[in-house]
PDB file of C-alpha atoms in Angstrom:
ATOM      1  CA  LEU A 796      -7.505 -29.112   3.241  1.00 82.00           C
ATOM      2  CA  ILE A 797      -4.502 -30.908   1.942  1.00 88.00           C
ATOM      3  CA  PRO A 798      -4.636 -34.892   1.610  1.00 92.00           C
ATOM      4  CA  PHE A 799      -2.066 -35.075   4.544  1.00 92.00           C
ATOM      5  CA  THR A 800      -4.284 -33.015   6.861  1.00 87.00           C
ATOM      6  CA  VAL A 801      -7.424 -34.958   6.027  1.00 89.00           C
ATOM      7  CA  LYS A 802      -5.746 -38.330   6.740  1.00 91.00           C
ATOM      8  CA  GLU A 803      -3.766 -37.441   9.860  1.00 93.00           C
ATOM      9  CA  THR A 804      -6.334 -35.199  11.584  1.00 91.00           C
ATOM     10  CA  THR A 805     -10.035 -35.116  12.362  1.00 91.00           C
ATOM     11  CA  LEU A 806     -10.584 -32.033  10.212  1.00 88.00           C
ATOM     12  CA  GLY A 807     -11.812 -34.235   7.289  1.00 89.00           C
ATOM     13  CA  LEU A 808     -14.584 -35.153   9.346  1.00 92.00           C
ATOM     14  CA  LEU A 809     -16.117 -31.513   9.722  1.00 91.00           C
ATOM     15  CA  GLN A 810     -18.620 -30.150   7.415  1.00 91.00           C
ATOM     16  CA  SER A 811     -19.336 -26.758   5.909  1.00 90.00           C
ATOM     17  CA  GLY A 812     -20.557 -24.535   8.855  1.00 92.00           C
ATOM     18  CA  HIS A 813     -18.629 -26.277  11.659  1.00 92.00           C
ATOM     19  CA  ARG A 814     -16.608 -23.823  13.861  1.00 92.00           C
ATOM     20  CA  VAL A 815     -12.884 -24.451  14.343  1.00 88.00           C
ATOM     21  CA  ASN A 816     -10.107 -22.723  16.294  1.00 84.00           C
ATOM     22  CA  LEU A 817      -7.172 -22.106  14.085  1.00 79.00           C
ATOM     23  CA  GLU A 818      -3.997 -21.009  16.066  1.00 78.00           C
ATOM     24  CA  PHE A 819      -1.120 -19.394  13.793  1.00 75.00           C
ATOM     25  CA  ASP A 820       1.727 -20.065  16.171  1.00 78.00           C
ATOM     26  CA  MET A 821       4.122 -20.433  13.504  1.00 79.00           C
ATOM     27  CA  ILE A 822       3.579 -16.968  12.119  1.00 81.00           C
ATOM     28  CA  GLY A 823       4.398 -15.507  15.590  1.00 83.00           C
ATOM     29  CA  LYS A 824       7.543 -17.347  15.840  1.00 84.00           C
ATOM     30  CA  TYR A 825       8.733 -15.870  12.307  1.00 84.00           C
ATOM     31  CA  VAL A 826       7.835 -12.415  13.301  1.00 84.00           C
ATOM     32  CA  LEU A 827       9.813 -12.776  16.541  1.00 84.00           C
ATOM     33  CA  LYS A 828      12.709 -14.265  14.702  1.00 83.00           C
ATOM     34  CA  ILE A 829      12.953 -11.439  12.201  1.00 82.00           C
ATOM     35  CA  GLN A 830      12.699  -8.926  15.035  1.00 80.00           C
ATOM     36  CA  GLU A 831      15.369 -10.536  17.052  1.00 80.00           C
ATOM     37  CA  ASN A 832      17.773 -10.820  14.030  1.00 74.00           C
ATOM     38  CA  ARG A 833      16.980  -7.317  12.538  1.00 68.00           C
ATOM     39  CA  THR A 834      20.043  -5.018  12.411  1.00 62.00           C
ATOM     40  CA  SER A 835      18.098  -2.184  11.050  1.00 63.00           C
ATOM     41  CA  ASN A 836      14.376  -0.905  10.615  1.00 64.00           C
ATOM     42  CA  ALA A 837      14.287  -1.974   6.948  1.00 75.00           C
ATOM     43  CA  LEU A 838      12.502  -5.190   6.014  1.00 80.00           C
ATOM     44  CA  THR A 839      13.866  -6.467   2.859  1.00 83.00           C
ATOM     45  CA  ARG A 840      13.134  -9.358   0.569  1.00 88.00           C
ATOM     46  CA  GLU A 841      16.425 -10.941   1.676  1.00 87.00           C
ATOM     47  CA  LYS A 842      15.591 -10.980   5.397  1.00 84.00           C
ATOM     48  CA  LEU A 843      12.118 -12.452   4.617  1.00 87.00           C
ATOM     49  CA  ILE A 844      13.983 -15.439   2.671  1.00 91.00           C
ATOM     50  CA  GLU A 845      16.394 -15.929   5.368  1.00 89.00           C
ATOM     51  CA  SER A 846      13.602 -16.164   7.931  1.00 88.00           C
ATOM     52  CA  GLY A 847      11.738 -18.807   5.880  1.00 89.00           C
ATOM     53  CA  TRP A 848       9.070 -16.705   4.033  1.00 88.00           C
TER      54      TRP A 848
END
């Protein structure tokens, strides 16, 4: 965990072995954005950079 996350969340209180639920909302948003803005089927380095990757 990065220091900001430890300070601003309760994740720093957890110990090894605790179960957590991680949601990767942002990845889904980026994938959707890439699909919506795609003009061809080719995924290029430039398109990934433009989409924030």
